C-alpha cells in the first residue's frame, strides 16, 4: 500500500436531521448564577475548603481571596466569554461498524463541561456514512439527538458492533453494574458485588475491556477485593472476618497498602476478570505473580483448543511510584490461558481457580517496557508499543518504539517470544523528517484492510500528526497533510478510510474524512473532505473573536551549543506564536505559556483556555523547549540534569527571538505555566526578574528538596536534577548533599530576586506536586512584599481540571494579567 503525504481538499454533502438544543447548553441566566456563585465561593473560601479545615483555613486567612472591587466588572465581562469557550465539546473517541444495509455507521463519544454540576457530561452521537456522487464526496447522515451517558463510566462495542457493554461504577460500596445492550434494548444486566471485585478501570491506562470473537465472554480489569479490615467492639478485637457493621462495632484500618499515586487514590491492585455474558458467572484470573498490577487485556486468537488472554503487567518493586504520565515504570506483556466456564448457570459465582490452572508466560523478557498490545486481523502478529527508552534512562516520558511478535500457530507459547523491531527509537531527524514515535496507545482497531498496516497519532515536533506504519517493512508514512501547522488526531478507521479531527490553537476542531485517490500522474494521495457536524457550533461571539487570530510555528535557534553533547541537542527547538492580524504599530500584551513534564509537548491543537486568553486580547508564545517530546531522543535527553538552566535559557531565547522580530513589546510580557511549567515560571521571575510584568503558576514545582519527600514520584526529582545517573542515586532517604543539590536546582533559591506579581492556583489533593510546594513560595513572596494571590481548590488533583476549578482558575489568570498588562 502506497501512503503518500500529499493531499487535496474536497467538499462534502451534509444530510442533517433536525437537532434540538441539548441539555448541555446552559442558558445565559445560568452564567450569571454561576458567576454569583463563584464570587460567593471566593469570598467565603474558608468555609468551602472543608477538606482539612485547620490547615486550609489558615491559608485563606493568609491570602484573602475576595474579589477586588476594582476588578469585579472585569470578572463579570470575562466570565461570560469564558463560558462560551467552556461549552465547546470534545470528541473523545469513535467506533465504526457496518449496518444491515451495508453502510458504515460511526458512533462518537463526546464530553462537555457541565459547570453547574461540576462534572463532565458524556454523550454519544451517531451518523450513517455513505458515498457521494464522486471521489470527493461522502455523506454523513446524523441521528437527530445525542444520547447522554448518565452514570456510565464507559461503553465498549462488541467486535461485530451488534452489542455494546455499558459499565456503571458505583461511588460507594454498591455493586458494579454491567449492562449488555443490543438492537436498542437492554439484553442483560449484571450486578457484581464488591466481594467479587471493586470498580472496573476506565482510566485509559490500566483500562482494558475486551470482548472475545464469539461475543460470549468479556475480559476486563477491575480492582481486586480489598482485604478484610479488623473489627473492634467495646470488648476489644473481634475474631473472624465480619463484613457487617452495626452500632456495636467499628472497622479498623488494617495494614497500609501502597497505591499508584496521583489519580489512583484508593486503587491498589488492578486484577483480571472474565464474565460469561450468558450466565453472568465471573472468574478472577489469578496468576502466580500475584503482586503484579494488570491492565490493557486483549483476547488472543485461538490456538487449537486453547484460548489465551494477553495483558500488561507492572511490578510494584521496590514500591509503587506514581503511574499517571510516567511511562518509565517497567512493564511486560504476559499471556495466560483463559478460564473455562461450566455449562451450569451460576450467576456471579467466583471460582478460586488453582494457580496451576493459569500458567503465565512473559512474552517480552528481553525488553523493559511493553504495552498497548494489538493482534493483526489474521492473528499472525502481535504488535505493541514500548517506552524502554524512558525505563532505561529514568525520564518520565521519552521516544517510544513499536515491536512485533509472530504469534505461534502450533499452540506452543514460549516464555520469551522473538521480538522484531518495527519502529526503533529515533535519536535525531534531519529537515523535519519523521522524528520518532510518540504515541502512548493504539486504537482498539488500528488495522487497514491489508492486515499489516496500522494507523496512529503521534507528536511530530510541535504538532500532532497521523501516520501509518507497515509492521512488516517498518515504513512510516504521513497520512495527515505534512505541510501544515495544524494538528491532526485519528478517531477511527472506516475500512481503509480515516475519520479524524483537525484543529489549531485558536481554530475550533473540525471533523475530517480521508481516503486514498489516484491522481492524474498515477500517484496515490490522501484526499480529505470536511464533515459538517452539529457538535462544534460554538457561539457566534467566540467564533468571531477567533476568526482574525492566526498562529504559526517558529524555529528558535539554540543560543549556546557549547554544552551540547549530541547533534540533536544543537538543532532549533520550536514555539507556537498566536496573534491577530497586525493593525498599525500596536503590539498586544504577550503571555509566554510553558508546558509541564518537562517531557511533554504543547501541540498546535485547540486549547479552550488558551483560545480564551487570545480572544480577550493577549498574544501567546507557546514554547516547546529542548526536552519536549516530538523532536527526537537526543534533544529530549539533553535536558535531564540541566533543568532550571537549559530550559530557562530556551524560554528566554524564544522570547528574545520574537522581540527581535518586532512581534512583542518587552514591557508587556507575562508568564504562565503548570507543574514543570510552573517550575519554569517561578524560575524565570527569579532569574530574570525584570522580564515579566505578571506571572501565574498552577501547582508549580518550587522546592525540589521539599518535593522529594512528599511527591508520588520522588525518582523524578533525582533524574531531572542529576540526569541519567539520578536513576541510580535515587533513595527514599536523601542525604544532606542530595537535598542541597535539589534545593540549588529549585526556583526557591532565587526567590529573593522576585518582584513580579504572581497568582498561584493550587490543588489540595495533588499527590504529584503537593500544594505545600507552591504555598511555601507564595508565603516567601508575601514575606518580602511581592503582590501575591493564592487560590486553593480543595477537591482538585494535579491538573486542576474539574469544570468549576478550571473555569475559576483561568478566569482569575485572565483578570490578573489584564490588571498588570494594561
PDB file of N, CA, C and O in Angstrom, residues 212-277:
ATOM      1  N   UNK A 212     -14.470 -11.338  23.498  1.00  0.00           N
ATOM      2  CA  UNK A 212     -13.884 -12.387  22.660  1.00  0.00           C
ATOM      3  C   UNK A 212     -14.575 -12.374  21.302  1.00  0.00           C
ATOM      4  O   UNK A 212     -15.603 -11.716  21.097  1.00  0.00           O
ATOM      5  N   UNK A 213     -14.014 -13.078  20.335  1.00  0.00           N
ATOM      6  CA  UNK A 213     -14.509 -13.004  18.958  1.00  0.00           C
ATOM      7  C   UNK A 213     -15.929 -13.538  18.820  1.00  0.00           C
ATOM      8  O   UNK A 213     -16.680 -13.109  17.942  1.00  0.00           O
ATOM      9  N   UNK A 214     -16.319 -14.475  19.683  1.00  0.00           N
ATOM     10  CA  UNK A 214     -17.680 -15.030  19.630  1.00  0.00           C
ATOM     11  C   UNK A 214     -18.697 -14.186  20.384  1.00  0.00           C
ATOM     12  O   UNK A 214     -19.887 -14.517  20.407  1.00  0.00           O
ATOM     13  N   UNK A 215     -18.235 -13.132  21.026  1.00  0.00           N
ATOM     14  CA  UNK A 215     -19.096 -12.212  21.780  1.00  0.00           C
ATOM     15  C   UNK A 215     -19.853 -12.932  22.897  1.00  0.00           C
ATOM     16  O   UNK A 215     -21.002 -12.618  23.203  1.00  0.00           O
ATOM     17  N   UNK A 216     -19.163 -13.894  23.530  1.00  0.00           N
ATOM     18  CA  UNK A 216     -19.774 -14.627  24.650  1.00  0.00           C
ATOM     19  C   UNK A 216     -19.107 -14.308  25.983  1.00  0.00           C
ATOM     20  O   UNK A 216     -19.731 -14.462  27.031  1.00  0.00           O
ATOM     21  N   UNK A 217     -17.840 -13.888  25.941  1.00  0.00           N
ATOM     22  CA  UNK A 217     -17.100 -13.554  27.152  1.00  0.00           C
ATOM     23  C   UNK A 217     -16.537 -12.142  27.025  1.00  0.00           C
ATOM     24  O   UNK A 217     -16.213 -11.672  25.924  1.00  0.00           O
ATOM     25  N   UNK A 218     -16.379 -11.482  28.167  1.00  0.00           N
ATOM     26  CA  UNK A 218     -15.711 -10.174  28.219  1.00  0.00           C
ATOM     27  C   UNK A 218     -14.652 -10.243  29.311  1.00  0.00           C
ATOM     28  O   UNK A 218     -14.946 -10.608  30.453  1.00  0.00           O
ATOM     29  N   UNK A 219     -13.427  -9.926  28.932  1.00  0.00           N
ATOM     30  CA  UNK A 219     -12.337  -9.813  29.902  1.00  0.00           C
ATOM     31  C   UNK A 219     -12.171  -8.347  30.268  1.00  0.00           C
ATOM     32  O   UNK A 219     -12.327  -7.462  29.422  1.00  0.00           O
ATOM     33  N   UNK A 220     -11.848  -8.083  31.521  1.00  0.00           N
ATOM     34  CA  UNK A 220     -11.700  -6.697  31.936  1.00  0.00           C
ATOM     35  C   UNK A 220     -10.807  -6.608  33.166  1.00  0.00           C
ATOM     36  O   UNK A 220     -10.525  -7.609  33.830  1.00  0.00           O
ATOM     37  N   UNK A 221     -10.372  -5.396  33.456  1.00  0.00           N
ATOM     38  CA  UNK A 221      -9.520  -5.115  34.606  1.00  0.00           C
ATOM     39  C   UNK A 221     -10.359  -4.395  35.661  1.00  0.00           C
ATOM     40  O   UNK A 221     -11.024  -3.401  35.364  1.00  0.00           O
ATOM     41  N   UNK A 222     -10.321  -4.917  36.875  1.00  0.00           N
ATOM     42  CA  UNK A 222     -11.066  -4.311  37.984  1.00  0.00           C
ATOM     43  C   UNK A 222     -10.221  -4.368  39.241  1.00  0.00           C
ATOM     44  O   UNK A 222      -9.247  -5.124  39.335  1.00  0.00           O
ATOM     45  N   UNK A 223     -10.603  -3.555  40.222  1.00  0.00           N
ATOM     46  CA  UNK A 223      -9.886  -3.535  41.481  1.00  0.00           C
ATOM     47  C   UNK A 223     -10.150  -4.823  42.251  1.00  0.00           C
ATOM     48  O   UNK A 223     -11.289  -5.236  42.435  1.00  0.00           O
ATOM     49  N   UNK A 224      -9.064  -5.476  42.650  1.00  0.00           N
ATOM     50  CA  UNK A 224      -9.187  -6.703  43.429  1.00  0.00           C
ATOM     51  C   UNK A 224      -9.888  -6.395  44.752  1.00  0.00           C
ATOM     52  O   UNK A 224      -9.735  -5.313  45.310  1.00  0.00           O
ATOM     53  N   UNK A 225     -10.691  -7.334  45.264  1.00  0.00           N
ATOM     54  CA  UNK A 225     -11.381  -7.072  46.536  1.00  0.00           C
ATOM     55  C   UNK A 225     -10.403  -6.679  47.630  1.00  0.00           C
ATOM     56  O   UNK A 225      -9.322  -7.250  47.758  1.00  0.00           O
ATOM     57  N   UNK A 226     -10.773  -5.687  48.410  1.00  0.00           N
ATOM     58  CA  UNK A 226      -9.904  -5.231  49.487  1.00  0.00           C
ATOM     59  C   UNK A 226      -9.820  -6.289  50.575  1.00  0.00           C
ATOM     60  O   UNK A 226     -10.800  -6.982  50.865  1.00  0.00           O
ATOM     61  N   UNK A 227      -8.649  -6.452  51.194  1.00  0.00           N
ATOM     62  CA  UNK A 227      -8.539  -7.412  52.298  1.00  0.00           C
ATOM     63  C   UNK A 227      -9.422  -6.973  53.469  1.00  0.00           C
ATOM     64  O   UNK A 227      -9.690  -5.787  53.656  1.00  0.00           O
ATOM     65  N   UNK A 228      -9.864  -7.946  54.216  1.00  0.00           N
ATOM     66  CA  UNK A 228     -10.735  -7.657  55.349  1.00  0.00           C
ATOM     67  C   UNK A 228     -10.008  -6.785  56.365  1.00  0.00           C
ATOM     68  O   UNK A 228      -8.818  -6.980  56.648  1.00  0.00           O
ATOM     69  N   UNK A 229     -10.729  -5.835  56.924  1.00  0.00           N
ATOM     70  CA  UNK A 229     -10.167  -4.960  57.950  1.00  0.00           C
ATOM     71  C   UNK A 229     -10.566  -5.480  59.329  1.00  0.00           C
ATOM     72  O   UNK A 229     -11.607  -6.113  59.487  1.00  0.00           O
ATOM     73  N   UNK A 230      -9.757  -5.215  60.322  1.00  0.00           N
ATOM     74  CA  UNK A 230     -10.075  -5.703  61.666  1.00  0.00           C
ATOM     75  C   UNK A 230     -11.353  -5.056  62.198  1.00  0.00           C
ATOM     76  O   UNK A 230     -11.643  -3.892  61.914  1.00  0.00           O
ATOM     77  N   UNK A 231     -12.097  -5.853  62.969  1.00  0.00           N
ATOM     78  CA  UNK A 231     -13.329  -5.366  63.587  1.00  0.00           C
ATOM     79  C   UNK A 231     -13.124  -5.250  65.091  1.00  0.00           C
ATOM     80  O   UNK A 231     -12.564  -6.147  65.728  1.00  0.00           O
ATOM     81  N   UNK A 232     -13.574  -4.143  65.645  1.00  0.00           N
ATOM     82  CA  UNK A 232     -13.450  -3.897  67.074  1.00  0.00           C
ATOM     83  C   UNK A 232     -14.836  -3.666  67.682  1.00  0.00           C
ATOM     84  O   UNK A 232     -15.733  -3.124  67.031  1.00  0.00           O
ATOM     85  N   UNK A 233     -14.976  -4.107  68.914  1.00  0.00           N
ATOM     86  CA  UNK A 233     -16.189  -3.843  69.692  1.00  0.00           C
ATOM     87  C   UNK A 233     -15.765  -3.220  71.018  1.00  0.00           C
ATOM     88  O   UNK A 233     -14.561  -3.033  71.289  1.00  0.00           O
ATOM     89  N   UNK A 234     -16.737  -2.931  71.870  1.00  0.00           N
ATOM     90  CA  UNK A 234     -16.420  -2.385  73.185  1.00  0.00           C
ATOM     91  C   UNK A 234     -15.642  -3.375  74.036  1.00  0.00           C
ATOM     92  O   UNK A 234     -15.020  -3.011  75.035  1.00  0.00           O
ATOM     93  N   UNK A 235     -15.684  -4.656  73.604  1.00  0.00           N
ATOM     94  CA  UNK A 235     -14.941  -5.694  74.325  1.00  0.00           C
ATOM     95  C   UNK A 235     -13.548  -5.906  73.756  1.00  0.00           C
ATOM     96  O   UNK A 235     -12.801  -6.749  74.231  1.00  0.00           O
ATOM     97  N   UNK A 236     -13.220  -5.170  72.688  1.00  0.00           N
ATOM     98  CA  UNK A 236     -11.909  -5.314  72.081  1.00  0.00           C
ATOM     99  C   UNK A 236     -11.994  -5.862  70.671  1.00  0.00           C
ATOM    100  O   UNK A 236     -13.007  -5.706  69.967  1.00  0.00           O
ATOM    101  N   UNK A 237     -10.925  -6.561  70.240  1.00  0.00           N
ATOM    102  CA  UNK A 237     -10.842  -7.103  68.889  1.00  0.00           C
ATOM    103  C   UNK A 237     -11.812  -8.266  68.722  1.00  0.00           C
ATOM    104  O   UNK A 237     -11.908  -9.138  69.570  1.00  0.00           O
ATOM    105  N   UNK A 238     -12.510  -8.286  67.588  1.00  0.00           N
ATOM    106  CA  UNK A 238     -13.462  -9.360  67.294  1.00  0.00           C
ATOM    107  C   UNK A 238     -12.829 -10.312  66.304  1.00  0.00           C
ATOM    108  O   UNK A 238     -12.432  -9.912  65.209  1.00  0.00           O
ATOM    109  N   UNK A 239     -12.736 -11.571  66.676  1.00  0.00           N
ATOM    110  CA  UNK A 239     -12.149 -12.563  65.780  1.00  0.00           C
ATOM    111  C   UNK A 239     -13.067 -12.803  64.595  1.00  0.00           C
ATOM    112  O   UNK A 239     -14.270 -12.619  64.664  1.00  0.00           O
ATOM    113  N   UNK A 240     -12.470 -13.318  63.528  1.00  0.00           N
ATOM    114  CA  UNK A 240     -13.255 -13.608  62.335  1.00  0.00           C
ATOM    115  C   UNK A 240     -13.325 -12.395  61.431  1.00  0.00           C
ATOM    116  O   UNK A 240     -13.010 -11.266  61.804  1.00  0.00           O
ATOM    117  N   UNK A 241     -13.748 -12.611  60.202  1.00  0.00           N
ATOM    118  CA  UNK A 241     -13.799 -11.544  59.201  1.00  0.00           C
ATOM    119  C   UNK A 241     -15.249 -11.142  58.959  1.00  0.00           C
ATOM    120  O   UNK A 241     -15.852 -11.509  57.947  1.00  0.00           O
ATOM    121  N   UNK A 242     -15.813 -10.434  59.881  1.00  0.00           N
ATOM    122  CA  UNK A 242     -17.191  -9.997  59.744  1.00  0.00           C
ATOM    123  C   UNK A 242     -17.260  -8.805  58.801  1.00  0.00           C
ATOM    124  O   UNK A 242     -16.465  -7.878  58.885  1.00  0.00           O
ATOM    125  N   UNK A 243     -18.185  -8.849  57.874  1.00  0.00           N
ATOM    126  CA  UNK A 243     -18.376  -7.725  56.963  1.00  0.00           C
ATOM    127  C   UNK A 243     -19.516  -6.828  57.414  1.00  0.00           C
ATOM    128  O   UNK A 243     -19.751  -5.782  56.822  1.00  0.00           O
ATOM    129  N   UNK A 244     -20.219  -7.257  58.439  1.00  0.00           N
ATOM    130  CA  UNK A 244     -21.356  -6.473  58.922  1.00  0.00           C
ATOM    131  C   UNK A 244     -20.878  -5.414  59.907  1.00  0.00           C
ATOM    132  O   UNK A 244     -20.040  -5.663  60.767  1.00  0.00           O
ATOM    133  N   UNK A 245     -21.433  -4.239  59.773  1.00  0.00           N
ATOM    134  CA  UNK A 245     -21.115  -3.149  60.690  1.00  0.00           C
ATOM    135  C   UNK A 245     -22.418  -2.654  61.309  1.00  0.00           C
ATOM    136  O   UNK A 245     -23.386  -2.394  60.599  1.00  0.00           O
ATOM    137  N   UNK A 246     -22.413  -2.577  62.618  1.00  0.00           N
ATOM    138  CA  UNK A 246     -23.598  -2.052  63.295  1.00  0.00           C
ATOM    139  C   UNK A 246     -23.151  -1.138  64.427  1.00  0.00           C
ATOM    140  O   UNK A 246     -21.965  -0.795  64.538  1.00  0.00           O
ATOM    141  N   UNK A 247     -24.081  -0.751  65.270  1.00  0.00           N
ATOM    142  CA  UNK A 247     -23.785   0.232  66.313  1.00  0.00           C
ATOM    143  C   UNK A 247     -22.908  -0.327  67.417  1.00  0.00           C
ATOM    144  O   UNK A 247     -22.432   0.423  68.270  1.00  0.00           O
ATOM    145  N   UNK A 248     -22.647  -1.652  67.406  1.00  0.00           N
ATOM    146  CA  UNK A 248     -21.851  -2.248  68.481  1.00  0.00           C
ATOM    147  C   UNK A 248     -20.410  -2.514  68.074  1.00  0.00           C
ATOM    148  O   UNK A 248     -19.647  -3.041  68.863  1.00  0.00           O
ATOM    149  N   UNK A 249     -20.043  -2.202  66.834  1.00  0.00           N
ATOM    150  CA  UNK A 249     -18.667  -2.438  66.414  1.00  0.00           C
ATOM    151  C   UNK A 249     -18.223  -1.369  65.435  1.00  0.00           C
ATOM    152  O   UNK A 249     -19.013  -0.531  64.989  1.00  0.00           O
ATOM    153  N   UNK A 250     -16.939  -1.400  65.106  1.00  0.00           N
ATOM    154  CA  UNK A 250     -16.432  -0.497  64.086  1.00  0.00           C
ATOM    155  C   UNK A 250     -15.248  -1.156  63.393  1.00  0.00           C
ATOM    156  O   UNK A 250     -14.637  -2.080  63.921  1.00  0.00           O
ATOM    157  N   UNK A 251     -14.967  -0.675  62.196  1.00  0.00           N
ATOM    158  CA  UNK A 251     -13.889  -1.229  61.385  1.00  0.00           C
ATOM    159  C   UNK A 251     -12.598  -0.438  61.610  1.00  0.00           C
ATOM    160  O   UNK A 251     -12.591   0.793  61.602  1.00  0.00           O
ATOM    161  N   UNK A 252     -11.508  -1.183  61.813  1.00  0.00           N
ATOM    162  CA  UNK A 252     -10.202  -0.558  61.867  1.00  0.00           C
ATOM    163  C   UNK A 252      -9.664  -0.305  60.467  1.00  0.00           C
ATOM    164  O   UNK A 252     -10.347  -0.538  59.459  1.00  0.00           O
ATOM    165  N   UNK A 253      -8.421   0.135  60.381  1.00  0.00           N
ATOM    166  CA  UNK A 253      -7.823   0.472  59.085  1.00  0.00           C
ATOM    167  C   UNK A 253      -7.013  -0.672  58.491  1.00  0.00           C
ATOM    168  O   UNK A 253      -6.913  -0.800  57.281  1.00  0.00           O
ATOM    169  N   UNK A 254      -6.432  -1.517  59.320  1.00  0.00           N
ATOM    170  CA  UNK A 254      -5.592  -2.582  58.786  1.00  0.00           C
ATOM    171  C   UNK A 254      -4.266  -2.048  58.291  1.00  0.00           C
ATOM    172  O   UNK A 254      -3.917  -0.880  58.479  1.00  0.00           O
ATOM    173  N   UNK A 255      -3.506  -2.913  57.625  1.00  0.00           N
ATOM    174  CA  UNK A 255      -2.170  -2.543  57.159  1.00  0.00           C
ATOM    175  C   UNK A 255      -2.253  -1.535  56.016  1.00  0.00           C
ATOM    176  O   UNK A 255      -3.155  -1.584  55.177  1.00  0.00           O
ATOM    177  N   UNK A 256      -1.267  -0.662  55.972  1.00  0.00           N
ATOM    178  CA  UNK A 256      -1.151   0.302  54.880  1.00  0.00           C
ATOM    179  C   UNK A 256      -0.788  -0.432  53.587  1.00  0.00           C
ATOM    180  O   UNK A 256       0.084  -1.292  53.565  1.00  0.00           O
ATOM    181  N   UNK A 257      -1.463  -0.099  52.505  1.00  0.00           N
ATOM    182  CA  UNK A 257      -1.182  -0.683  51.195  1.00  0.00           C
ATOM    183  C   UNK A 257      -0.818   0.432  50.223  1.00  0.00           C
ATOM    184  O   UNK A 257      -1.519   1.433  50.122  1.00  0.00           O
ATOM    185  N   UNK A 258       0.303   0.248  49.516  1.00  0.00           N
ATOM    186  CA  UNK A 258       0.736   1.251  48.546  1.00  0.00           C
ATOM    187  C   UNK A 258      -0.290   1.378  47.409  1.00  0.00           C
ATOM    188  O   UNK A 258      -0.915   0.402  46.994  1.00  0.00           O
ATOM    189  N   UNK A 259      -0.429   2.605  46.901  1.00  0.00           N
ATOM    190  CA  UNK A 259      -1.268   2.881  45.744  1.00  0.00           C
ATOM    191  C   UNK A 259      -0.387   3.398  44.614  1.00  0.00           C
ATOM    192  O   UNK A 259       0.813   3.617  44.799  1.00  0.00           O
ATOM    193  N   UNK A 260      -1.002   3.593  43.437  1.00  0.00           N
ATOM    194  CA  UNK A 260      -0.245   4.033  42.277  1.00  0.00           C
ATOM    195  C   UNK A 260      -0.221   5.559  42.137  1.00  0.00           C
ATOM    196  O   UNK A 260      -0.047   6.091  41.053  1.00  0.00           O
ATOM    197  N   UNK A 261      -0.414   6.270  43.251  1.00  0.00           N
ATOM    198  CA  UNK A 261      -0.155   7.705  43.282  1.00  0.00           C
ATOM    199  C   UNK A 261      -1.255   8.566  42.700  1.00  0.00           C
ATOM    200  O   UNK A 261      -2.445   8.218  42.729  1.00  0.00           O
ATOM    201  N   UNK A 262      -0.847   9.707  42.162  1.00  0.00           N
ATOM    202  CA  UNK A 262      -1.749  10.716  41.608  1.00  0.00           C
ATOM    203  C   UNK A 262      -2.802  10.084  40.701  1.00  0.00           C
ATOM    204  O   UNK A 262      -2.479   9.267  39.830  1.00  0.00           O
ATOM    205  N   UNK A 263      -4.059  10.459  40.935  1.00  0.00           N
ATOM    206  CA  UNK A 263      -5.234   9.996  40.179  1.00  0.00           C
ATOM    207  C   UNK A 263      -5.650   8.571  40.519  1.00  0.00           C
ATOM    208  O   UNK A 263      -6.646   8.089  39.989  1.00  0.00           O
ATOM    209  N   UNK A 264      -4.898   7.878  41.405  1.00  0.00           N
ATOM    210  CA  UNK A 264      -5.234   6.490  41.744  1.00  0.00           C
ATOM    211  C   UNK A 264      -5.453   6.313  43.246  1.00  0.00           C
ATOM    212  O   UNK A 264      -5.171   5.247  43.782  1.00  0.00           O
ATOM    213  N   UNK A 265      -5.955   7.334  43.889  1.00  0.00           N
ATOM    214  CA  UNK A 265      -6.273   7.209  45.307  1.00  0.00           C
ATOM    215  C   UNK A 265      -7.318   6.110  45.498  1.00  0.00           C
ATOM    216  O   UNK A 265      -8.341   6.084  44.819  1.00  0.00           O
ATOM    217  N   UNK A 266      -7.033   5.188  46.407  1.00  0.00           N
ATOM    218  CA  UNK A 266      -7.944   4.069  46.648  1.00  0.00           C
ATOM    219  C   UNK A 266      -7.768   2.911  45.691  1.00  0.00           C
ATOM    220  O   UNK A 266      -8.441   1.890  45.827  1.00  0.00           O
ATOM    221  N   UNK A 267      -6.841   3.049  44.711  1.00  0.00           N
ATOM    222  CA  UNK A 267      -6.584   1.976  43.742  1.00  0.00           C
ATOM    223  C   UNK A 267      -5.261   1.319  44.103  1.00  0.00           C
ATOM    224  O   UNK A 267      -4.217   1.966  44.087  1.00  0.00           O
ATOM    225  N   UNK A 268      -5.334   0.007  44.435  1.00  0.00           N
ATOM    226  CA  UNK A 268      -4.125  -0.675  44.899  1.00  0.00           C
ATOM    227  C   UNK A 268      -3.731  -1.860  44.032  1.00  0.00           C
ATOM    228  O   UNK A 268      -2.566  -2.112  43.822  1.00  0.00           O
ATOM    229  N   UNK A 269      -4.720  -2.620  43.526  1.00  0.00           N
ATOM    230  CA  UNK A 269      -4.377  -3.864  42.849  1.00  0.00           C
ATOM    231  C   UNK A 269      -5.315  -4.109  41.667  1.00  0.00           C
ATOM    232  O   UNK A 269      -6.348  -4.758  41.799  1.00  0.00           O
ATOM    233  N   UNK A 270      -4.976  -3.594  40.461  1.00  0.00           N
ATOM    234  CA  UNK A 270      -5.758  -3.917  39.267  1.00  0.00           C
ATOM    235  C   UNK A 270      -5.591  -5.401  38.926  1.00  0.00           C
ATOM    236  O   UNK A 270      -4.458  -5.890  38.831  1.00  0.00           O
ATOM    237  N   UNK A 271      -6.704  -6.120  38.768  1.00  0.00           N
ATOM    238  CA  UNK A 271      -6.659  -7.567  38.544  1.00  0.00           C
ATOM    239  C   UNK A 271      -7.523  -7.923  37.343  1.00  0.00           C
ATOM    240  O   UNK A 271      -8.324  -7.119  36.862  1.00  0.00           O
ATOM    241  N   UNK A 272      -7.364  -9.160  36.868  1.00  0.00           N
ATOM    242  CA  UNK A 272      -8.015  -9.620  35.642  1.00  0.00           C
ATOM    243  C   UNK A 272      -9.223 -10.481  35.964  1.00  0.00           C
ATOM    244  O   UNK A 272      -9.140 -11.422  36.765  1.00  0.00           O
ATOM    245  N   UNK A 273     -10.351 -10.162  35.294  1.00  0.00           N
ATOM    246  CA  UNK A 273     -11.593 -10.909  35.471  1.00  0.00           C
ATOM    247  C   UNK A 273     -12.199 -11.199  34.106  1.00  0.00           C
ATOM    248  O   UNK A 273     -11.968 -10.471  33.131  1.00  0.00           O
ATOM    249  N   UNK A 274     -12.993 -12.267  34.054  1.00  0.00           N
ATOM    250  CA  UNK A 274     -13.725 -12.629  32.838  1.00  0.00           C
ATOM    251  C   UNK A 274     -15.157 -12.933  33.228  1.00  0.00           C
ATOM    252  O   UNK A 274     -15.408 -13.641  34.214  1.00  0.00           O
ATOM    253  N   UNK A 275     -16.119 -12.406  32.462  1.00  0.00           N
ATOM    254  CA  UNK A 275     -17.525 -12.679  32.702  1.00  0.00           C
ATOM    255  C   UNK A 275     -18.122 -13.423  31.510  1.00  0.00           C
ATOM    256  O   UNK A 275     -17.814 -13.109  30.355  1.00  0.00           O
ATOM    257  N   UNK A 276     -18.898 -14.448  31.812  1.00  0.00           N
ATOM    258  CA  UNK A 276     -19.692 -15.148  30.808  1.00  0.00           C
ATOM    259  C   UNK A 276     -21.011 -14.392  30.679  1.00  0.00           C
ATOM    260  O   UNK A 276     -21.806 -14.359  31.614  1.00  0.00           O
ATOM    261  N   UNK A 277     -21.257 -13.766  29.533  1.00  0.00           N
ATOM    262  CA  UNK A 277     -22.426 -12.889  29.442  1.00  0.00           C
ATOM    263  C   UNK A 277     -23.723 -13.671  29.222  1.00  0.00           C
ATOM    264  O   UNK A 277     -24.799 -13.073  29.230  1.00  0.00           O
TER     265      UNK A 277
END
